[in-house]
Amino acid sequence: MTQIKSKFISREPLDPQEAKWKRLVKTYYTDPNGVKRDWESAERRTRPSGSPVDGVGIFALLNGPSGSELLLEKQYRPPIDQVVIELPAGLIDPGETVEQTAVRELKEETGYIGVADQTSGIMYNDPGFCNSNFNMVYLQVDMSLPENQNPKPDLEDNEFIECFTVPVAQLQTELQKLEKEGYAIDARLGSIAAGIEIAKKLKF
Amino acid sequence: MTQIKSKFISREPLDPQEAKWKRLVKTYYTDPNGVKRDWESAERRTRPSGSPVDGVGIFALLNGPSGSELLLEKQYRPPIDQVVIELPAGLIDPGETVEQTAVRELKEETGYIGVADQTSGIMYNDPGFCNSNFNMVYLQVDMSLPENQNPKPDLEDNEFIECFTVPVAQLQTELQKLEKEGYAIDARLGSIAAGIEIAKKLKF
């Protein structure tokens, strides 16, 4: 964990005048009984104008002679001061389709070249708390291609990401092992692992 | 959708002096190269002191003579002005275990009495944006019990929730149908459905 471990210094309330990336809003609405109510929530300020979505999650399978492996990341996340196990992901740039975002972000964060073959609908991360949302884009990475032999990430100055892979069938077991080692688990990834276990248990 | 549909009026920036339920914070940290950086994020103000977690997600199976059905909810969520398809869920009260929260919230939101038989580790909803997190608690609901014959929710004044069930194996198909009808999909639930489909496709 040493290469990606950052060190927490302090946390303080953020003055909205000073905030550049996030904001709090209040929504007024009328409930089904006609009563006027309000609700506090948080938003990203980075969603491109006209876009219904903030970003993408990337389910990238590395397909080689010995089968398919799921590409995962370890990344320090300041909001929780932990290194998180998560899917590659990223925010949409103006004018991009979600598939273009997914291919670009995979290349930047991991160095691999993938091809999109499926995209989910929009999913909301915590819709009682915030409007944060994403499309899950499924990418196939052909490991026989020369450009995928020696992948080189192109990270931004403030990005410190370590990639690794797990066999999809062992996702839950691997996440539980990593959690015991002190890593935090992203909910989208953890829920996919839960779904795989549910399907195994109910023998679908 | 008529009984639970609220009507959006307006949305405005929220003055943190006035905010009761959410807050923005700035975290200072040193990156792996020793560079001092900062990061903006959002938090709930409701997490009980000393608790590592905000709330629970509830995977409740209704077990009857014809098999198991997954209990889902339709709920209007002001942060996105949409009715969301989601798992039952709730915030932890001071002193509760996550299993106690899950049993209490299931009873309040749906009327059903469930028994916890499994609990996930902590999962983070969107750890680059906020610290919001939960444990997934798996509840079994015995439909042969008298108390589950005629379930009566006990909703708060500002809660408007409609319950329904789907066969677990058809979760993805049902979510796609509901999305076409105009409902939004919660990411935890949508990711469980994705995991089930991945397991089916890869024939685990």
CSV table of C-alpha atoms in Angstrom, one decimal:
chain,number,residue,atom,x,y,z
A,1,MET,CA,0.0,0.0,0.0
A,2,THR,CA,3.1,2.2,0.4
A,3,GLN,CA,3.2,3.8,-3.1
A,4,ILE,CA,-0.4,5.0,-3.0
A,5,LYS,CA,-0.8,5.8,0.8
A,6,SER,CA,-1.4,9.4,1.5
A,7,LYS,CA,-1.3,10.9,5.0
A,8,PHE,CA,-4.4,12.6,6.5
A,9,ILE,CA,-3.7,16.0,8.1
A,10,SER,CA,-7.0,17.6,9.1
A,11,ARG,CA,-10.6,18.2,8.1
A,12,GLU,CA,-12.6,21.4,8.5
A,13,PRO,CA,-16.0,22.8,7.5
A,14,LEU,CA,-16.0,24.2,4.0
A,15,ASP,CA,-17.3,27.7,3.3
A,16,PRO,CA,-19.5,27.4,0.2
A,17,GLN,CA,-18.0,30.7,-1.1
A,18,GLU,CA,-14.7,28.8,-1.3
A,19,ALA,CA,-16.0,25.5,-2.7
A,20,LYS,CA,-15.0,24.8,-6.2
A,21,TRP,CA,-16.1,21.1,-6.8
A,22,LYS,CA,-19.1,20.4,-4.6
A,23,ARG,CA,-22.1,22.3,-3.3
A,24,LEU,CA,-25.1,21.9,-1.0
A,25,VAL,CA,-28.6,22.7,-2.2
A,26,LYS,CA,-32.1,22.8,-0.8
A,27,THR,CA,-35.0,21.4,-2.8
A,28,TYR,CA,-38.6,22.5,-2.2
A,29,TYR,CA,-41.4,20.2,-3.2
A,30,THR,CA,-45.0,19.4,-2.5
A,31,ASP,CA,-45.6,15.9,-1.0
A,32,PRO,CA,-48.5,13.6,-2.2
A,33,ASN,CA,-50.8,15.2,0.5
A,34,GLY,CA,-50.1,18.7,-0.8
A,35,VAL,CA,-47.8,19.7,2.1
A,36,LYS,CA,-44.8,21.9,1.1
A,37,ARG,CA,-41.5,20.4,2.3
A,38,ASP,CA,-37.8,20.8,1.8
A,39,TRP,CA,-34.8,18.5,1.5
A,40,GLU,CA,-31.0,19.2,1.8
A,41,SER,CA,-28.6,17.4,-0.6
A,42,ALA,CA,-25.1,17.6,-2.1
A,43,GLU,CA,-24.1,17.9,-5.7
A,44,ARG,CA,-20.9,17.8,-7.9
A,45,ARG,CA,-20.3,21.1,-9.7
A,46,THR,CA,-18.5,19.3,-12.5
A,47,ARG,CA,-21.4,17.7,-14.5
A,48,PRO,CA,-21.2,19.1,-18.0
A,49,SER,CA,-24.2,21.4,-18.9
A,50,GLY,CA,-26.9,19.4,-20.5
A,51,SER,CA,-25.5,16.0,-19.3
A,52,PRO,CA,-27.9,13.9,-17.2
A,53,VAL,CA,-24.9,12.1,-15.6
A,54,ASP,CA,-21.7,12.8,-13.7
A,55,GLY,CA,-19.5,10.0,-14.8
A,56,VAL,CA,-19.0,6.3,-15.5
A,57,GLY,CA,-18.1,3.1,-13.7
A,58,ILE,CA,-16.0,0.7,-15.7
A,59,PHE,CA,-16.4,-3.1,-15.6
A,60,ALA,CA,-13.3,-4.0,-17.6
A,61,LEU,CA,-12.6,-7.7,-18.3
A,62,LEU,CA,-9.0,-8.6,-19.3
A,63,ASN,CA,-9.4,-11.5,-21.8
A,64,GLY,CA,-6.4,-13.7,-22.2
A,65,PRO,CA,-5.6,-17.4,-22.9
A,66,SER,CA,-6.2,-18.4,-19.3
A,67,GLY,CA,-9.6,-16.7,-19.0
A,68,SER,CA,-11.1,-13.4,-18.0
A,69,GLU,CA,-10.0,-11.2,-15.1
A,70,LEU,CA,-11.7,-8.1,-13.6
A,71,LEU,CA,-9.6,-5.0,-13.5
A,72,LEU,CA,-9.7,-3.2,-10.1
A,73,GLU,CA,-8.0,-0.3,-8.5
A,74,LYS,CA,-6.6,0.8,-5.1
A,75,GLN,CA,-7.0,4.5,-4.5
A,76,TYR,CA,-6.6,6.8,-1.5
A,77,ARG,CA,-9.9,8.7,-1.0
A,78,PRO,CA,-9.6,11.8,1.2
A,79,PRO,CA,-13.3,12.0,2.1
A,80,ILE,CA,-12.9,8.8,4.1
A,81,ASP,CA,-9.1,8.8,4.7
A,82,GLN,CA,-8.8,5.2,3.4
A,83,VAL,CA,-7.5,3.3,0.4
A,84,VAL,CA,-10.5,2.1,-1.5
A,85,ILE,CA,-10.9,-1.0,-3.7
A,86,GLU,CA,-13.0,0.2,-6.6
A,87,LEU,CA,-13.8,-0.2,-10.3
A,88,PRO,CA,-12.0,2.2,-12.7
A,89,ALA,CA,-14.2,5.3,-13.0
A,90,GLY,CA,-14.2,8.9,-14.1
A,91,LEU,CA,-16.2,12.0,-14.8
A,92,ILE,CA,-17.6,12.9,-18.2
A,93,ASP,CA,-15.8,15.7,-20.2
A,94,PRO,CA,-18.1,18.1,-22.2
A,95,GLY,CA,-19.2,16.5,-25.5
A,96,GLU,CA,-18.2,12.9,-24.6
A,97,THR,CA,-20.5,9.9,-24.8
A,98,VAL,CA,-20.3,7.7,-21.7
A,99,GLU,CA,-18.6,5.0,-23.8
A,100,GLN,CA,-15.9,7.5,-24.8
A,101,THR,CA,-15.4,8.5,-21.2
A,102,ALA,CA,-15.0,4.9,-20.2
A,103,VAL,CA,-12.4,4.1,-22.9
A,104,ARG,CA,-10.5,7.3,-22.1
A,105,GLU,CA,-10.5,6.9,-18.4
A,106,LEU,CA,-9.5,3.2,-18.6
A,107,LYS,CA,-6.5,4.2,-20.8
A,108,GLU,CA,-5.5,7.1,-18.4
A,109,GLU,CA,-6.0,5.2,-15.1
A,110,THR,CA,-4.7,1.8,-16.2
A,111,GLY,CA,-3.0,2.0,-19.6
A,112,TYR,CA,-5.3,-0.6,-21.1
A,113,ILE,CA,-7.2,-0.2,-24.4
A,114,GLY,CA,-10.8,-1.5,-24.1
A,115,VAL,CA,-13.8,-1.7,-26.3
A,116,ALA,CA,-17.3,-0.9,-25.0
A,117,ASP,CA,-19.8,-3.7,-25.5
A,118,GLN,CA,-22.6,-2.8,-23.1
A,119,THR,CA,-23.8,0.2,-21.1
A,120,SER,CA,-26.2,0.3,-18.2
A,121,GLY,CA,-28.9,2.9,-17.5
A,122,ILE,CA,-28.1,5.7,-15.2
A,123,MET,CA,-27.7,4.6,-11.5
A,124,TYR,CA,-27.9,6.9,-8.5
A,125,ASN,CA,-25.2,6.4,-5.8
A,126,ASP,CA,-27.3,7.6,-2.8
A,127,PRO,CA,-30.4,9.4,-4.0
A,128,GLY,CA,-31.6,10.5,-0.5
A,129,PHE,CA,-28.3,12.3,0.0
A,130,CYS,CA,-27.0,13.5,-3.3
A,131,ASN,CA,-27.7,13.6,-7.1
A,132,SER,CA,-24.4,11.8,-7.9
A,133,ASN,CA,-24.8,9.2,-10.6
A,134,PHE,CA,-23.1,7.2,-13.4
A,135,ASN,CA,-23.6,4.7,-16.2
A,136,MET,CA,-21.8,1.4,-15.9
A,137,VAL,CA,-19.9,0.7,-19.1
A,138,TYR,CA,-18.6,-2.8,-19.8
A,139,LEU,CA,-15.3,-2.9,-21.6
A,140,GLN,CA,-13.6,-5.9,-23.2
A,141,VAL,CA,-9.8,-5.7,-23.1
A,142,ASP,CA,-8.1,-8.1,-25.7
A,143,MET,CA,-4.8,-9.1,-24.0
A,144,SER,CA,-3.4,-10.5,-27.3
A,145,LEU,CA,-3.2,-6.9,-28.7
A,146,PRO,CA,0.3,-5.4,-28.8
A,147,GLU,CA,-0.9,-2.2,-27.1
A,148,ASN,CA,-2.1,-4.2,-24.1
A,149,GLN,CA,1.2,-6.0,-23.5
A,150,ASN,CA,2.8,-3.2,-21.5
A,151,PRO,CA,0.1,-0.8,-20.3
A,152,LYS,CA,1.3,2.6,-19.2
A,153,PRO,CA,-1.2,4.7,-17.1
A,154,ASP,CA,-1.2,8.5,-17.7
A,155,LEU,CA,-2.2,9.8,-14.3
A,156,GLU,CA,-2.9,13.3,-13.3
A,157,ASP,CA,-0.6,15.0,-10.7
A,158,ASN,CA,-3.0,14.3,-7.8
A,159,GLU,CA,-3.9,10.7,-8.9
A,160,PHE,CA,-2.2,7.8,-7.2
A,161,ILE,CA,-3.7,4.5,-8.4
A,162,GLU,CA,-2.6,0.9,-8.2
A,163,CYS,CA,-4.2,-1.6,-10.6
A,164,PHE,CA,-4.7,-5.3,-10.0
A,165,THR,CA,-7.0,-8.1,-11.3
A,166,VAL,CA,-9.1,-10.8,-9.8
A,167,PRO,CA,-10.9,-13.7,-11.3
A,168,VAL,CA,-14.6,-12.6,-11.5
A,169,ALA,CA,-15.9,-15.8,-9.8
A,170,GLN,CA,-13.6,-15.0,-6.8
A,171,LEU,CA,-14.5,-11.3,-6.5
A,172,GLN,CA,-16.4,-11.6,-3.1
A,173,THR,CA,-13.6,-13.8,-1.5
A,174,GLU,CA,-10.9,-11.3,-2.7
A,175,LEU,CA,-12.8,-8.3,-1.4
A,176,GLN,CA,-13.3,-9.9,2.0
A,177,LYS,CA,-9.6,-10.6,2.1
A,178,LEU,CA,-8.7,-7.0,1.2
A,179,GLU,CA,-11.2,-5.7,3.7
A,180,LYS,CA,-9.4,-7.7,6.4
A,181,GLU,CA,-6.1,-6.1,5.3
A,182,GLY,CA,-7.6,-2.6,6.0
A,183,TYR,CA,-8.9,-1.5,2.6
A,184,ALA,CA,-12.3,0.1,2.2
A,185,ILE,CA,-14.8,-1.4,-0.3
A,186,ASP,CA,-16.7,0.7,-2.9
A,187,ALA,CA,-20.5,0.1,-2.8
A,188,ARG,CA,-20.9,-0.4,-6.5
A,189,LEU,CA,-18.2,-3.0,-6.6
A,190,GLY,CA,-19.3,-4.6,-3.4
A,191,SER,CA,-22.9,-4.9,-4.6
A,192,ILE,CA,-21.8,-6.5,-7.9
A,193,ALA,CA,-19.9,-9.1,-5.8
A,194,ALA,CA,-23.0,-9.6,-3.6
A,195,GLY,CA,-25.1,-10.1,-6.8
A,196,ILE,CA,-22.7,-12.8,-8.0
A,197,GLU,CA,-22.9,-14.6,-4.6
A,198,ILE,CA,-26.7,-14.4,-4.6
A,199,ALA,CA,-26.8,-15.9,-8.1
A,200,LYS,CA,-24.4,-18.7,-7.0
A,201,LYS,CA,-26.4,-19.5,-3.8
A,202,LEU,CA,-29.8,-19.5,-5.6
A,203,LYS,CA,-28.2,-21.6,-8.5
A,204,PHE,CA,-29.4,-19.3,-11.3
B,1,MET,CA,-47.0,6.2,-9.2
B,2,THR,CA,-49.8,8.6,-8.2
B,3,GLN,CA,-49.8,7.9,-4.4
B,4,ILE,CA,-46.1,8.5,-3.9
B,5,LYS,CA,-45.5,11.2,-6.5
B,6,SER,CA,-44.4,14.5,-5.1
B,7,LYS,CA,-44.1,17.7,-7.1
B,8,PHE,CA,-40.9,19.6,-7.5
B,9,ILE,CA,-41.1,23.3,-6.8
B,10,SER,CA,-37.6,24.7,-6.8
B,11,ARG,CA,-33.9,24.2,-5.9
B,12,GLU,CA,-31.5,26.8,-4.4
B,13,PRO,CA,-28.0,26.9,-2.9
B,14,LEU,CA,-28.0,26.0,0.7
B,15,ASP,CA,-26.3,28.3,3.3
B,16,PRO,CA,-24.3,26.0,5.6
B,17,GLN,CA,-25.4,28.1,8.6
B,18,GLU,CA,-28.9,27.0,7.8
B,19,ALA,CA,-28.0,23.3,6.9
B,20,LYS,CA,-29.3,20.8,9.5
B,21,TRP,CA,-28.7,17.4,7.8
B,22,LYS,CA,-25.7,17.7,5.5
B,23,ARG,CA,-22.4,19.5,5.4
B,24,LEU,CA,-19.4,20.2,3.1
B,25,VAL,CA,-15.9,19.6,4.5
B,26,LYS,CA,-12.4,20.1,3.2
B,27,THR,CA,-9.8,17.4,4.0
B,28,TYR,CA,-6.1,18.3,4.0
B,29,TYR,CA,-3.6,15.5,3.3
B,30,THR,CA,-0.1,14.8,2.1
B,31,ASP,CA,0.1,12.7,-1.1
B,32,PRO,CA,2.7,9.9,-1.5
B,33,ASN,CA,5.2,12.4,-2.9
B,34,GLY,CA,4.9,14.5,0.2
B,35,VAL,CA,2.9,17.3,-1.5
B,36,LYS,CA,0.2,18.9,0.6
B,37,ARG,CA,-3.2,18.8,-1.1
B,38,ASP,CA,-6.9,19.3,-0.2
B,39,TRP,CA,-10.2,17.7,-1.2
B,40,GLU,CA,-13.8,18.8,-0.9
B,41,SER,CA,-16.5,16.4,0.1
B,42,ALA,CA,-20.0,16.0,1.6
B,43,GLU,CA,-21.2,14.4,4.8
B,44,ARG,CA,-24.4,13.5,6.6
B,45,ARG,CA,-24.7,15.2,10.0
B,46,THR,CA,-26.8,12.3,11.3
B,47,ARG,CA,-24.2,9.6,11.9
B,48,PRO,CA,-24.3,8.7,15.6
B,49,SER,CA,-21.2,9.7,17.6
B,50,GLY,CA,-18.7,6.8,17.6
B,51,SER,CA,-20.5,4.9,14.8
B,52,PRO,CA,-18.4,4.1,11.7
B,53,VAL,CA,-21.5,3.9,9.5
B,54,ASP,CA,-24.5,6.0,8.5
B,55,GLY,CA,-27.0,3.3,7.8
B,56,VAL,CA,-28.1,0.0,6.4
B,57,GLY,CA,-29.3,-1.4,3.1
B,58,ILE,CA,-31.7,-4.2,3.5
B,59,PHE,CA,-31.8,-7.3,1.2
B,60,ALA,CA,-35.1,-8.8,2.4
B,61,LEU,CA,-36.3,-12.1,0.9
B,62,LEU,CA,-40.0,-13.0,1.3
B,63,ASN,CA,-40.0,-16.8,1.6
B,64,GLY,CA,-43.4,-18.4,0.8
B,65,PRO,CA,-44.6,-21.7,-0.6
B,66,SER,CA,-44.0,-20.5,-4.2
B,67,GLY,CA,-40.4,-19.4,-3.6
B,68,SER,CA,-38.4,-16.3,-2.6
B,69,GLU,CA,-39.2,-12.8,-3.7
B,70,LEU,CA,-37.0,-9.7,-3.2
B,71,LEU,CA,-38.7,-6.8,-1.4
B,72,LEU,CA,-38.2,-3.4,-3.1
B,73,GLU,CA,-39.5,0.1,-2.7
B,74,LYS,CA,-40.6,3.0,-4.9
B,75,GLN,CA,-39.8,6.3,-3.2
B,76,TYR,CA,-39.7,10.0,-4.3
B,77,ARG,CA,-36.2,11.4,-3.8
B,78,PRO,CA,-36.0,15.2,-3.8
B,79,PRO,CA,-32.3,15.4,-4.6
B,80,ILE,CA,-33.0,14.0,-8.1
B,81,ASP,CA,-36.7,14.8,-8.4
B,82,GLN,CA,-37.5,11.2,-9.4
B,83,VAL,CA,-39.2,8.2,-7.9
B,84,VAL,CA,-36.4,5.7,-7.3
B,85,ILE,CA,-36.5,1.9,-7.2
B,86,GLU,CA,-34.4,0.9,-4.2
B,87,LEU,CA,-33.8,-1.6,-1.4
B,88,PRO,CA,-35.4,-0.7,1.9
B,89,ALA,CA,-32.8,1.3,3.9
B,90,GLY,CA,-32.4,3.5,6.9
B,91,LEU,CA,-30.1,5.5,9.1
B,92,ILE,CA,-28.7,4.1,12.4
B,93,ASP,CA,-30.2,5.3,15.7
B,94,PRO,CA,-27.7,5.8,18.6
B,95,GLY,CA,-27.0,2.6,20.3
B,96,GLU,CA,-28.4,0.3,17.6
B,97,THR,CA,-26.5,-2.6,15.9
B,98,VAL,CA,-26.8,-2.5,12.2
B,99,GLU,CA,-28.9,-5.7,12.4
B,100,GLN,CA,-31.3,-3.9,14.8
B,101,THR,CA,-31.5,-1.0,12.4
B,102,ALA,CA,-32.4,-3.3,9.5
B,103,VAL,CA,-35.1,-5.2,11.4
B,104,ARG,CA,-36.6,-1.9,12.7
B,105,GLU,CA,-36.5,-0.1,9.3
B,106,LEU,CA,-38.0,-3.1,7.5
B,107,LYS,CA,-40.9,-3.1,9.9
B,108,GLU,CA,-41.4,0.7,9.7
B,109,GLU,CA,-41.1,1.0,5.9
B,110,THR,CA,-42.8,-2.2,4.8
B,111,GLY,CA,-44.6,-3.8,7.9
B,112,TYR,CA,-42.7,-7.1,7.5
B,113,ILE,CA,-40.9,-8.8,10.4
B,114,GLY,CA,-37.5,-10.1,9.2
B,115,VAL,CA,-34.6,-12.0,10.8
B,116,ALA,CA,-31.0,-11.0,10.0
B,117,ASP,CA,-28.9,-13.9,8.8
B,118,GLN,CA,-25.9,-12.2,7.2
B,119,THR,CA,-24.3,-8.7,7.2
B,120,SER,CA,-21.8,-7.3,4.8
B,121,GLY,CA,-18.8,-5.2,5.6
B,122,ILE,CA,-19.0,-1.4,5.3
B,123,MET,CA,-19.5,-0.2,1.7
B,124,TYR,CA,-18.9,3.4,0.6
B,125,ASN,CA,-21.4,4.9,-1.8
B,126,ASP,CA,-19.2,7.3,-3.7
B,127,PRO,CA,-15.9,7.7,-1.8
B,128,GLY,CA,-14.4,10.4,-4.0
B,129,PHE,CA,-17.5,12.6,-3.3
B,130,CYS,CA,-18.7,11.8,0.2
B,131,ASN,CA,-18.2,9.6,3.3
B,132,SER,CA,-21.7,8.2,3.0
B,133,ASN,CA,-21.7,4.4,3.8
B,134,PHE,CA,-23.7,1.4,4.9
B,135,ASN,CA,-23.8,-2.2,5.8
B,136,MET,CA,-25.9,-4.5,3.7
B,137,VAL,CA,-28.1,-6.6,6.0
B,138,TYR,CA,-29.7,-9.8,4.7
B,139,LEU,CA,-33.1,-10.4,6.2
B,140,GLN,CA,-35.3,-13.5,5.8
B,141,VAL,CA,-39.0,-12.9,6.1
B,142,ASP,CA,-41.1,-16.0,6.9
B,143,MET,CA,-44.4,-15.5,5.1
B,144,SER,CA,-46.1,-18.3,7.0
B,145,LEU,CA,-45.9,-16.3,10.3
B,146,PRO,CA,-49.2,-14.6,11.3
B,147,GLU,CA,-47.5,-11.2,11.7
B,148,ASN,CA,-46.4,-11.2,8.1
B,149,GLN,CA,-49.9,-11.9,6.7
B,150,ASN,CA,-51.1,-8.4,6.7
B,151,PRO,CA,-48.1,-6.1,7.0
B,152,LYS,CA,-48.7,-2.5,8.0
B,153,PRO,CA,-46.0,0.1,7.5
B,154,ASP,CA,-45.5,2.8,10.1
B,155,LEU,CA,-44.2,5.7,8.0
B,156,GLU,CA,-43.0,9.1,9.2
B,157,ASP,CA,-45.0,12.2,8.1
B,158,ASN,CA,-42.5,12.9,5.3
B,159,GLU,CA,-42.2,9.3,4.1
B,160,PHE,CA,-44.2,8.1,1.1
B,161,ILE,CA,-43.1,4.6,0.1
B,162,GLU,CA,-44.7,1.9,-2.0
B,163,CYS,CA,-43.5,-1.7,-1.6
B,164,PHE,CA,-43.5,-4.4,-4.2
B,165,THR,CA,-41.6,-7.7,-4.8
B,166,VAL,CA,-39.8,-9.3,-7.7
B,167,PRO,CA,-38.4,-12.8,-8.2
B,168,VAL,CA,-34.6,-12.4,-7.6
B,169,ALA,CA,-33.7,-14.2,-10.8
B,170,GLN,CA,-35.7,-11.6,-12.8
B,171,LEU,CA,-34.3,-8.5,-11.0
B,172,GLN,CA,-32.4,-7.1,-14.0
B,173,THR,CA,-35.3,-7.5,-16.4
B,174,GLU,CA,-37.8,-5.9,-13.9
B,175,LEU,CA,-35.4,-3.0,-13.3
B,176,GLN,CA,-35.0,-2.3,-17.0
B,177,LYS,CA,-38.8,-2.4,-17.4
B,178,LEU,CA,-39.3,0.1,-14.5
B,179,GLU,CA,-36.5,2.4,-15.9
B,180,LYS,CA,-38.4,2.5,-19.3
B,181,GLU,CA,-41.5,3.5,-17.3
B,182,GLY,CA,-39.6,6.5,-15.9
B,183,TYR,CA,-38.3,5.3,-12.6
B,184,ALA,CA,-34.7,6.0,-11.5
B,185,ILE,CA,-32.5,3.1,-10.3
B,186,ASP,CA,-30.5,3.0,-7.1
B,187,ALA,CA,-26.9,2.1,-7.7
B,188,ARG,CA,-26.6,-0.5,-4.9
B,189,LEU,CA,-29.7,-2.3,-6.2
B,190,GLY,CA,-28.7,-1.9,-9.9
B,191,SER,CA,-25.2,-3.3,-9.1
B,192,ILE,CA,-26.6,-6.4,-7.4
B,193,ALA,CA,-28.7,-7.0,-10.5
B,194,ALA,CA,-25.6,-6.5,-12.7
B,195,GLY,CA,-23.7,-9.1,-10.5
B,196,ILE,CA,-26.5,-11.6,-10.9
B,197,GLU,CA,-26.4,-11.2,-14.7
B,198,ILE,CA,-22.6,-11.5,-14.8
B,199,ALA,CA,-22.8,-14.7,-12.8
B,200,LYS,CA,-25.5,-16.1,-15.2
B,201,LYS,CA,-23.5,-15.1,-18.3
B,202,LEU,CA,-20.3,-16.6,-17.0
B,203,LYS,CA,-22.2,-19.7,-15.8
B,204,PHE,CA,-20.8,-19.7,-12.2
